[in-house]
Amino acid sequence: MDPAGVNGGVWIRAAVAVAAGGAIAARAVRRKSVDFTAVFAGVPAMVAHTVAGYRFAGLLLVFFFTASRVRTTLIGRKQVLSNSGIASILVVLIALITGGEDKCLDSKESGLVTALIGGVIGHYSCCNGDTWSSELGILSKSEPRIITTFKRVRKGTNGGVTIDGLLAAAAAGCSIGLAFVLLGFLTTQCASDVFWRQLLVIPLATAAGLCGSLIDSLLGATVQYSGYCRVRKKVVGVDGPTVTRISGMNILDNNGVNVVSIFLTSLLTALEQISHQPQQEALEGLAAETAAKIEEKAKSKSKQRRRWKGSVRWHPWLAP
C-alpha cells in the first residue's frame, strides 16, 4: 500500500466531507430541520465518517435524511452528539487502524476492525429504529402499552410501544443494513467466501433496529420520567404541581436514554460480528473436509475406470 496515496485519499475525502457536510447543514438550517448549533457537531462527525470510508459517511447520511423525514421536532446540538458521538469514536478508531481503507466484514483478517464496523452498524440501526419508532409509532391508531407491564398508557409516554412502532424500528434498521451492503459493493472488493457474509448485515441491522428500540423503551419506562400535565393536557418529562406521574424515575433525559441504548446496541452488534469467527472456521473446516472426500472418491473412480479400460483393451479374447 502506498502511504502517500492513502494520505492523499484521506485528505481528498476530508475536503469532500467539509464541502458536502457544509452544504447539507446549510440546507437543513434553511429548512429549519436542525438548529444552527447542531452544525458545529454535525460537520465534524461527517468529516470523521468520510475519512474512515465513504460507506460510513453513507450510513450517517441515510440516518440523517430518513430521520429528518419522519421527525417533527427541531434537531439540536445535543441530539446530534447523542446520535453520532459513539459512531464518530468508532470510525476514528477504524480510520487509525485501516488508514482510511474500506474493509470487508472479515473477522479472520481483523477481528477488531470487524467488531468496530459491527458497532457502527448497530449504532445507526438503533438511532434510526428509535427515531422511526417514536415518530411513526405515535401515529398508530392503537393505544401504546408500556413495555414493563404492558398496561395501556397515553401516547407520548416514555416506554410505550405499539406493533406499528416496532415494525417501523425493524424497517429503519433494515434501511441501514441495505445501505451498508449496497455502498459496500462500490467501495470494497471482498473475496468470494467473504462476499456473502456482507449480506448478513441486512438481518443483523434489522434486528439491531428492533432491539435498540426495545432497549430504549425499557430505559424510558424505568429511568426516564413521564407524567400527565392537567393544565397543558399532554404527557411531559418533568415533574410539577400539575403533573401526575405515569412511569419512570427522573434519572436520565431523552438524550441520556438514547446514548445508553445506542451504546448497548453497538456493543451487542460488535460482539455478534466477532462471534462468527469460531463458527466460520468450523464451517470452513467442514467444507474443506467434505471437498477432500469428494476429490478422493473422484480420484478412486477415475483409477477404477482406467483399470477397467486397460483390462478390456488388452484382454486376449478381444485381441485381433
CSV table of C-alpha atoms in Angstrom, one decimal:
chain,number,residue,atom,x,y,z
A,1,MET,CA,0.0,0.0,0.0
A,2,ASP,CA,1.3,3.4,-0.9
A,3,PRO,CA,1.3,5.7,2.2
A,4,ALA,CA,1.4,8.8,0.1
A,5,GLY,CA,-1.6,7.6,-1.9
A,6,VAL,CA,-3.5,6.7,1.2
A,7,ASN,CA,-2.8,10.0,2.9
A,8,GLY,CA,-3.8,11.8,-0.3
A,9,GLY,CA,-7.1,9.9,-0.5
A,10,VAL,CA,-7.8,10.8,3.2
A,11,TRP,CA,-7.3,14.5,2.6
A,12,ILE,CA,-9.5,14.4,-0.5
A,13,ARG,CA,-12.2,12.6,1.5
A,14,ALA,CA,-11.9,15.2,4.3
A,15,ALA,CA,-12.3,18.0,1.8
A,16,VAL,CA,-15.3,16.4,0.2
A,17,ALA,CA,-16.8,15.9,3.7
A,18,VAL,CA,-16.4,19.5,4.6
A,19,ALA,CA,-17.9,20.7,1.4
A,20,ALA,CA,-20.8,18.2,1.4
A,21,GLY,CA,-21.4,18.5,5.1
A,22,GLY,CA,-21.5,22.3,5.0
A,23,ALA,CA,-23.9,22.3,2.1
A,24,ILE,CA,-26.2,19.7,3.8
A,25,ALA,CA,-26.1,21.6,7.1
A,26,ALA,CA,-26.9,24.9,5.4
A,27,ARG,CA,-29.8,23.4,3.6
A,28,ALA,CA,-31.1,21.8,6.8
A,29,VAL,CA,-30.8,25.1,8.7
A,30,ARG,CA,-32.7,26.9,6.0
A,31,ARG,CA,-35.5,24.3,6.1
A,32,LYS,CA,-35.5,24.6,9.9
A,33,SER,CA,-35.0,20.9,10.4
A,34,VAL,CA,-31.8,21.4,12.5
A,35,ASP,CA,-30.7,24.1,14.9
A,36,PHE,CA,-27.8,26.3,13.9
A,37,THR,CA,-25.7,25.0,16.8
A,38,ALA,CA,-26.1,21.4,15.5
A,39,VAL,CA,-23.9,22.3,12.6
A,40,PHE,CA,-20.8,22.5,14.8
A,41,ALA,CA,-21.4,18.9,15.9
A,42,GLY,CA,-22.7,17.5,12.6
A,43,VAL,CA,-19.9,18.7,10.2
A,44,PRO,CA,-17.0,17.3,12.3
A,45,ALA,CA,-18.9,14.0,12.6
A,46,MET,CA,-19.4,14.0,8.8
A,47,VAL,CA,-15.6,14.5,8.3
A,48,ALA,CA,-14.7,11.7,10.7
A,49,HIS,CA,-17.1,9.3,9.0
A,50,THR,CA,-15.9,10.2,5.5
A,51,VAL,CA,-12.2,9.9,6.4
A,52,ALA,CA,-12.8,6.4,7.7
A,53,GLY,CA,-14.6,5.5,4.4
A,54,TYR,CA,-17.4,6.7,2.2
A,55,ARG,CA,-19.5,3.8,3.4
A,56,PHE,CA,-19.6,5.1,6.9
A,57,ALA,CA,-20.5,8.6,5.6
A,58,GLY,CA,-23.3,7.0,3.7
A,59,LEU,CA,-24.7,5.4,6.8
A,60,LEU,CA,-24.6,8.8,8.6
A,61,LEU,CA,-26.4,10.4,5.7
A,62,VAL,CA,-29.0,7.7,5.4
A,63,PHE,CA,-29.8,8.1,9.1
A,64,PHE,CA,-29.9,11.9,8.8
A,65,PHE,CA,-32.2,12.1,5.8
A,66,THR,CA,-34.6,9.3,6.8
A,67,ALA,CA,-34.8,10.6,10.4
A,68,SER,CA,-35.3,14.2,9.2
A,69,ARG,CA,-38.2,13.0,7.0
A,70,VAL,CA,-40.1,11.5,9.9
A,71,ARG,CA,-39.0,13.8,12.7
A,72,THR,CA,-41.4,16.7,13.6
A,73,THR,CA,-39.1,18.5,16.1
A,74,LEU,CA,-36.0,20.6,15.6
A,75,ILE,CA,-32.7,18.7,15.9
A,76,GLY,CA,-30.3,20.4,18.3
A,77,ARG,CA,-26.7,20.1,19.1
A,78,LYS,CA,-27.3,17.6,22.0
A,79,GLN,CA,-29.3,15.4,19.8
A,80,VAL,CA,-26.6,15.3,17.1
A,81,LEU,CA,-24.0,14.5,19.7
A,82,SER,CA,-26.1,11.7,21.3
A,83,ASN,CA,-26.9,10.2,17.9
A,84,SER,CA,-23.5,10.4,16.3
A,85,GLY,CA,-20.9,10.6,19.2
A,86,ILE,CA,-20.3,6.9,19.7
A,87,ALA,CA,-20.2,6.2,16.0
A,88,SER,CA,-17.7,9.0,15.5
A,89,ILE,CA,-15.4,7.5,18.1
A,90,LEU,CA,-15.7,4.1,16.4
A,91,VAL,CA,-15.0,5.4,12.9
A,92,VAL,CA,-11.9,7.3,14.1
A,93,LEU,CA,-10.6,4.1,15.6
A,94,ILE,CA,-11.3,2.3,12.3
A,95,ALA,CA,-9.5,5.0,10.3
A,96,LEU,CA,-6.5,4.8,12.6
A,97,ILE,CA,-6.3,1.0,12.1
A,98,THR,CA,-7.0,0.8,8.4
A,99,GLY,CA,-5.5,4.1,7.2
A,100,GLY,CA,-8.9,5.1,5.7
A,101,GLU,CA,-9.1,1.9,3.5
A,102,ASP,CA,-12.6,0.5,3.5
A,103,LYS,CA,-12.6,-3.1,4.7
A,104,CYS,CA,-15.0,-6.0,4.3
A,105,LEU,CA,-16.5,-7.7,7.3
A,106,ASP,CA,-14.0,-10.4,7.8
A,107,SER,CA,-13.1,-11.4,11.3
A,108,LYS,CA,-10.2,-13.7,10.0
A,109,GLU,CA,-8.4,-10.6,8.6
A,110,SER,CA,-9.0,-8.4,11.6
A,111,GLY,CA,-11.4,-9.2,14.4
A,112,LEU,CA,-11.0,-5.7,15.9
A,113,VAL,CA,-12.0,-3.9,12.7
A,114,THR,CA,-14.9,-6.3,12.2
A,115,ALA,CA,-16.1,-5.6,15.7
A,116,LEU,CA,-15.8,-1.8,15.2
A,117,ILE,CA,-17.7,-1.9,12.0
A,118,GLY,CA,-20.4,-4.0,13.6
A,119,GLY,CA,-20.6,-1.4,16.3
A,120,VAL,CA,-21.2,1.4,13.7
A,121,ILE,CA,-23.9,-0.7,12.1
A,122,GLY,CA,-25.6,-1.3,15.4
A,123,HIS,CA,-25.3,2.4,16.3
A,124,TYR,CA,-27.1,3.7,13.3
A,125,SER,CA,-29.6,0.9,13.3
A,126,CYS,CA,-30.5,1.8,16.9
A,127,CYS,CA,-30.7,5.5,16.1
A,128,ASN,CA,-32.8,5.1,13.1
A,129,GLY,CA,-35.0,2.5,14.8
A,130,ASP,CA,-35.7,4.7,17.8
A,131,THR,CA,-36.5,7.7,15.6
A,132,TRP,CA,-38.8,5.8,13.3
A,133,SER,CA,-40.5,4.0,16.1
A,134,SER,CA,-41.1,7.2,18.1
A,135,GLU,CA,-42.2,9.4,15.3
A,136,LEU,CA,-44.3,6.9,13.3
A,137,GLY,CA,-45.4,4.8,16.3
A,138,ILE,CA,-47.2,7.8,17.8
A,139,LEU,CA,-49.4,7.9,14.6
A,140,SER,CA,-50.6,4.4,15.2
A,141,LYS,CA,-54.4,4.1,15.8
A,142,SER,CA,-53.8,1.6,18.6
A,143,GLU,CA,-53.0,2.7,22.2
A,144,PRO,CA,-49.4,2.2,23.3
A,145,ARG,CA,-48.6,-0.2,26.1
A,146,ILE,CA,-45.8,0.4,28.5
A,147,ILE,CA,-43.1,-2.2,27.9
A,148,THR,CA,-42.6,-3.1,31.6
A,149,THR,CA,-46.3,-4.0,32.5
A,150,PHE,CA,-48.0,-3.9,29.1
A,151,LYS,CA,-50.7,-1.6,30.5
A,152,ARG,CA,-52.2,0.9,28.2
A,153,VAL,CA,-50.7,4.4,28.5
A,154,ARG,CA,-51.2,7.8,26.9
A,155,LYS,CA,-49.4,8.5,23.6
A,156,GLY,CA,-46.1,10.1,24.1
A,157,THR,CA,-45.3,8.2,27.3
A,158,ASN,CA,-41.7,7.1,27.5
A,159,GLY,CA,-41.5,3.3,27.3
A,160,GLY,CA,-44.8,3.0,25.4
A,161,VAL,CA,-44.7,0.6,22.4
A,162,THR,CA,-47.1,-0.3,19.6
A,163,ILE,CA,-46.8,-3.0,17.0
A,164,ASP,CA,-46.6,-0.3,14.3
A,165,GLY,CA,-43.8,1.4,16.1
A,166,LEU,CA,-41.8,-1.9,16.5
A,167,LEU,CA,-42.3,-2.7,12.8
A,168,ALA,CA,-41.1,0.8,12.0
A,169,ALA,CA,-38.0,0.2,14.1
A,170,ALA,CA,-37.2,-3.0,12.3
A,171,ALA,CA,-37.7,-1.3,8.9
A,172,ALA,CA,-35.4,1.5,9.9
A,173,GLY,CA,-32.7,-0.9,10.9
A,174,CYS,CA,-33.2,-2.7,7.6
A,175,SER,CA,-32.6,0.5,5.7
A,176,ILE,CA,-29.2,0.9,7.4
A,177,GLY,CA,-28.3,-2.7,6.6
A,178,LEU,CA,-29.3,-2.2,2.9
A,179,ALA,CA,-27.3,1.0,2.7
A,180,PHE,CA,-24.2,-0.7,4.2
A,181,VAL,CA,-24.4,-3.6,1.7
A,182,LEU,CA,-25.1,-1.6,-1.4
A,183,LEU,CA,-22.4,1.0,-0.6
A,184,GLY,CA,-20.0,-1.8,0.1
A,185,PHE,CA,-20.4,-3.1,-3.4
A,186,LEU,CA,-19.0,0.2,-4.6
A,187,THR,CA,-16.3,0.8,-2.1
A,188,THR,CA,-14.8,-2.7,-1.2
A,189,GLN,CA,-13.5,-5.7,-3.0
A,190,CYS,CA,-14.3,-8.8,-1.0
A,191,ALA,CA,-13.1,-12.4,-1.5
A,192,SER,CA,-15.8,-14.8,-2.7
A,193,ASP,CA,-16.0,-16.5,0.6
A,194,VAL,CA,-16.4,-13.2,2.5
A,195,PHE,CA,-18.7,-11.6,-0.1
A,196,TRP,CA,-21.8,-13.5,1.0
A,197,ARG,CA,-21.2,-12.7,4.6
A,198,GLN,CA,-21.8,-9.0,3.9
A,199,LEU,CA,-25.4,-9.8,3.1
A,200,LEU,CA,-25.9,-11.0,6.7
A,201,VAL,CA,-25.7,-7.3,7.7
A,202,ILE,CA,-29.2,-6.8,6.5
A,203,PRO,CA,-30.9,-9.1,9.0
A,204,LEU,CA,-28.4,-8.0,11.6
A,205,ALA,CA,-29.3,-4.4,11.2
A,206,THR,CA,-33.0,-5.2,11.1
A,207,ALA,CA,-32.7,-7.0,14.5
A,208,ALA,CA,-30.5,-4.2,15.8
A,209,GLY,CA,-33.1,-1.6,14.9
A,210,LEU,CA,-35.8,-3.5,16.7
A,211,CYS,CA,-33.5,-4.4,19.7
A,212,GLY,CA,-32.3,-0.9,20.1
A,213,SER,CA,-35.9,0.4,20.1
A,214,LEU,CA,-36.8,-2.1,22.8
A,215,ILE,CA,-33.8,-1.2,24.9
A,216,ASP,CA,-34.7,2.5,24.5
A,217,SER,CA,-38.3,1.8,25.5
A,218,LEU,CA,-37.2,-0.2,28.6
A,219,LEU,CA,-34.9,2.6,29.7
A,220,GLY,CA,-37.6,5.1,29.0
A,221,ALA,CA,-40.1,3.3,31.1
A,222,THR,CA,-37.8,2.9,34.1
A,223,VAL,CA,-35.2,5.7,34.4
A,224,GLN,CA,-36.9,8.5,32.4
A,225,TYR,CA,-39.8,10.3,34.0
A,226,SER,CA,-43.2,10.5,32.3
A,227,GLY,CA,-46.2,12.4,33.7
A,228,TYR,CA,-49.5,13.9,32.5
A,229,CYS,CA,-49.9,17.6,32.9
A,230,ARG,CA,-53.5,18.5,33.7
A,231,VAL,CA,-53.0,22.1,32.5
A,232,ARG,CA,-51.2,21.5,29.2
A,233,LYS,CA,-53.3,18.3,28.6
A,234,LYS,CA,-50.2,16.4,27.4
A,235,VAL,CA,-47.5,14.0,28.6
A,236,VAL,CA,-44.4,15.7,29.9
A,237,GLY,CA,-41.0,14.6,31.1
A,238,VAL,CA,-40.7,16.9,34.1
A,239,ASP,CA,-42.5,16.6,37.4
A,240,GLY,CA,-44.5,19.5,38.7
A,241,PRO,CA,-47.5,20.5,40.9
A,242,THR,CA,-50.0,20.0,38.0
A,243,VAL,CA,-48.3,16.8,36.8
A,244,THR,CA,-49.5,13.3,37.6
A,245,ARG,CA,-46.7,10.6,37.4
A,246,ILE,CA,-47.3,7.9,34.8
A,247,SER,CA,-44.0,6.0,34.9
A,248,GLY,CA,-40.2,6.1,35.3
A,249,MET,CA,-37.7,7.8,37.6
A,250,ASN,CA,-36.2,11.2,36.8
A,251,ILE,CA,-32.6,9.8,36.3
A,252,LEU,CA,-32.0,10.3,32.5
A,253,ASP,CA,-33.4,12.6,30.0
A,254,ASN,CA,-34.2,11.6,26.4
A,255,ASN,CA,-30.6,12.2,25.2
A,256,GLY,CA,-29.2,10.2,28.0
A,257,VAL,CA,-31.5,7.3,27.3
A,258,ASN,CA,-30.5,7.5,23.6
A,259,VAL,CA,-26.8,7.3,24.5
A,260,VAL,CA,-27.2,4.3,26.7
A,261,SER,CA,-29.4,2.4,24.3
A,262,ILE,CA,-27.0,3.2,21.4
A,263,PHE,CA,-24.0,2.1,23.4
A,264,LEU,CA,-25.7,-1.2,24.4
A,265,THR,CA,-26.9,-2.0,20.9
A,266,SER,CA,-23.5,-1.1,19.4
A,267,LEU,CA,-21.8,-3.4,21.9
A,268,LEU,CA,-24.2,-6.3,21.1
A,269,THR,CA,-23.7,-6.0,17.3
A,270,ALA,CA,-19.9,-5.7,17.7
A,271,LEU,CA,-19.9,-8.9,19.8
A,272,GLU,CA,-22.2,-10.6,17.4
A,273,GLN,CA,-19.8,-9.9,14.5
A,274,ILE,CA,-16.7,-11.3,16.1
A,275,SER,CA,-18.6,-14.3,17.5
A,276,HIS,CA,-18.9,-15.5,13.9
A,277,GLN,CA,-15.2,-16.4,13.7
A,278,PRO,CA,-15.3,-19.8,15.5
A,279,GLN,CA,-18.4,-20.8,13.6
A,280,GLN,CA,-16.9,-19.6,10.3
A,281,GLU,CA,-13.7,-21.6,11.0
A,282,ALA,CA,-15.7,-24.7,11.8
A,283,LEU,CA,-17.8,-24.4,8.7
A,284,GLU,CA,-14.7,-23.8,6.6
A,285,GLY,CA,-13.1,-26.9,8.1
A,286,LEU,CA,-16.2,-29.0,7.4
A,287,ALA,CA,-16.3,-27.7,3.9
A,288,ALA,CA,-12.6,-28.5,3.3
A,289,GLU,CA,-13.1,-32.0,4.7
A,290,THR,CA,-16.1,-32.6,2.5
A,291,ALA,CA,-14.3,-31.3,-0.5
A,292,ALA,CA,-11.3,-33.6,0.2
A,293,LYS,CA,-13.6,-36.6,0.5
A,294,ILE,CA,-15.3,-35.8,-2.8
A,295,GLU,CA,-12.0,-35.3,-4.5
A,296,GLU,CA,-10.7,-38.6,-3.1
A,297,LYS,CA,-13.8,-40.5,-4.3
A,298,ALA,CA,-13.4,-38.9,-7.7
A,299,LYS,CA,-9.8,-40.0,-8.0
A,300,SER,CA,-10.7,-43.5,-6.9
A,301,LYS,CA,-13.4,-43.8,-9.5
A,302,SER,CA,-11.0,-42.4,-12.1
A,303,LYS,CA,-8.4,-45.1,-11.3
A,304,GLN,CA,-11.1,-47.8,-11.5
A,305,ARG,CA,-12.2,-46.6,-14.9
A,306,ARG,CA,-8.6,-46.6,-16.2
A,307,ARG,CA,-8.0,-50.1,-14.9
A,308,TRP,CA,-11.3,-51.4,-16.4
A,309,LYS,CA,-10.5,-49.8,-19.8
A,310,GLY,CA,-7.0,-51.3,-19.7
A,311,SER,CA,-8.3,-54.8,-19.0
A,312,VAL,CA,-10.8,-54.6,-21.8
A,313,ARG,CA,-8.4,-53.2,-24.3
A,314,TRP,CA,-5.7,-55.9,-23.7
A,315,HIS,CA,-7.9,-58.9,-23.0
A,316,PRO,CA,-6.7,-61.8,-25.2
A,317,TRP,CA,-10.3,-62.7,-26.2
A,318,LEU,CA,-10.7,-59.2,-27.7
A,319,ALA,CA,-7.3,-59.1,-29.3
A,320,PRO,CA,-7.4,-59.1,-33.2
